[in-house]
């Protein structure tokens, strides 16, 4: 059972992807985008379906949710000097978020975006490829979802 407190955990891995999760993708299942600091329109939006057959908890300590083995979406990002990079999801069902940054550091979230939606705020993003998995909290649940990418802290709650 979930707690009322939102769970947000950054999990650093020793430069390798957990067995069962594919990294170093050039495209995600639902697409890929190239964004540079100051991108417009902000937020960038992408339609995805949450869920999968992999329990993220089995591969990444502190993560929850069921994800696909391949990333749902990939963002190739050219960082600037001052702006954060924020990912959040809006869906009718209970979703989770797993993100691998260009240094293979993993960020996981369950409910930080409010209304059972996840949000990951990366204060000092680096340039490179961000692999994104939109998960479902419950096994076998698949939800039409919108993934948002923004640099504006006021977005995504």
PDB file of C-alpha atoms in Angstrom, residues 5 11 28 34 38 41 44 62-63 73 76 94 106 125:
ATOM      1  CA  UNK A   5       4.200  10.831   1.263  1.00  0.00           C
ATOM      2  CA  UNK A  11      19.594   5.884  -7.600  1.00  0.00           C
ATOM      3  CA  UNK A  28      12.050   5.425 -27.578  1.00  0.00           C
ATOM      4  CA  UNK A  34      16.123  16.867 -29.533  1.00  0.00           C
ATOM      5  CA  UNK A  38      15.486  27.489 -23.692  1.00  0.00           C
ATOM      6  CA  UNK A  41       7.239  25.494 -26.774  1.00  0.00           C
ATOM      7  CA  UNK A  44       7.267  19.707 -24.618  1.00  0.00           C
ATOM      8  CA  UNK A  62      13.783   2.691  -4.220  1.00  0.00           C
ATOM      9  CA  UNK A  63      11.778   2.560  -7.444  1.00  0.00           C
ATOM     10  CA  UNK A  73      10.662   8.112 -24.803  1.00  0.00           C
ATOM     11  CA  UNK A  76      18.463  14.300 -26.387  1.00  0.00           C
ATOM     12  CA  UNK A  94      -1.642   5.810 -11.124  1.00  0.00           C
ATOM     13  CA  UNK A 106      18.579   6.804 -12.350  1.00  0.00           C
ATOM     14  CA  UNK A 125      21.013  18.587 -15.998  1.00  0.00           C
TER      15      UNK A 125
END
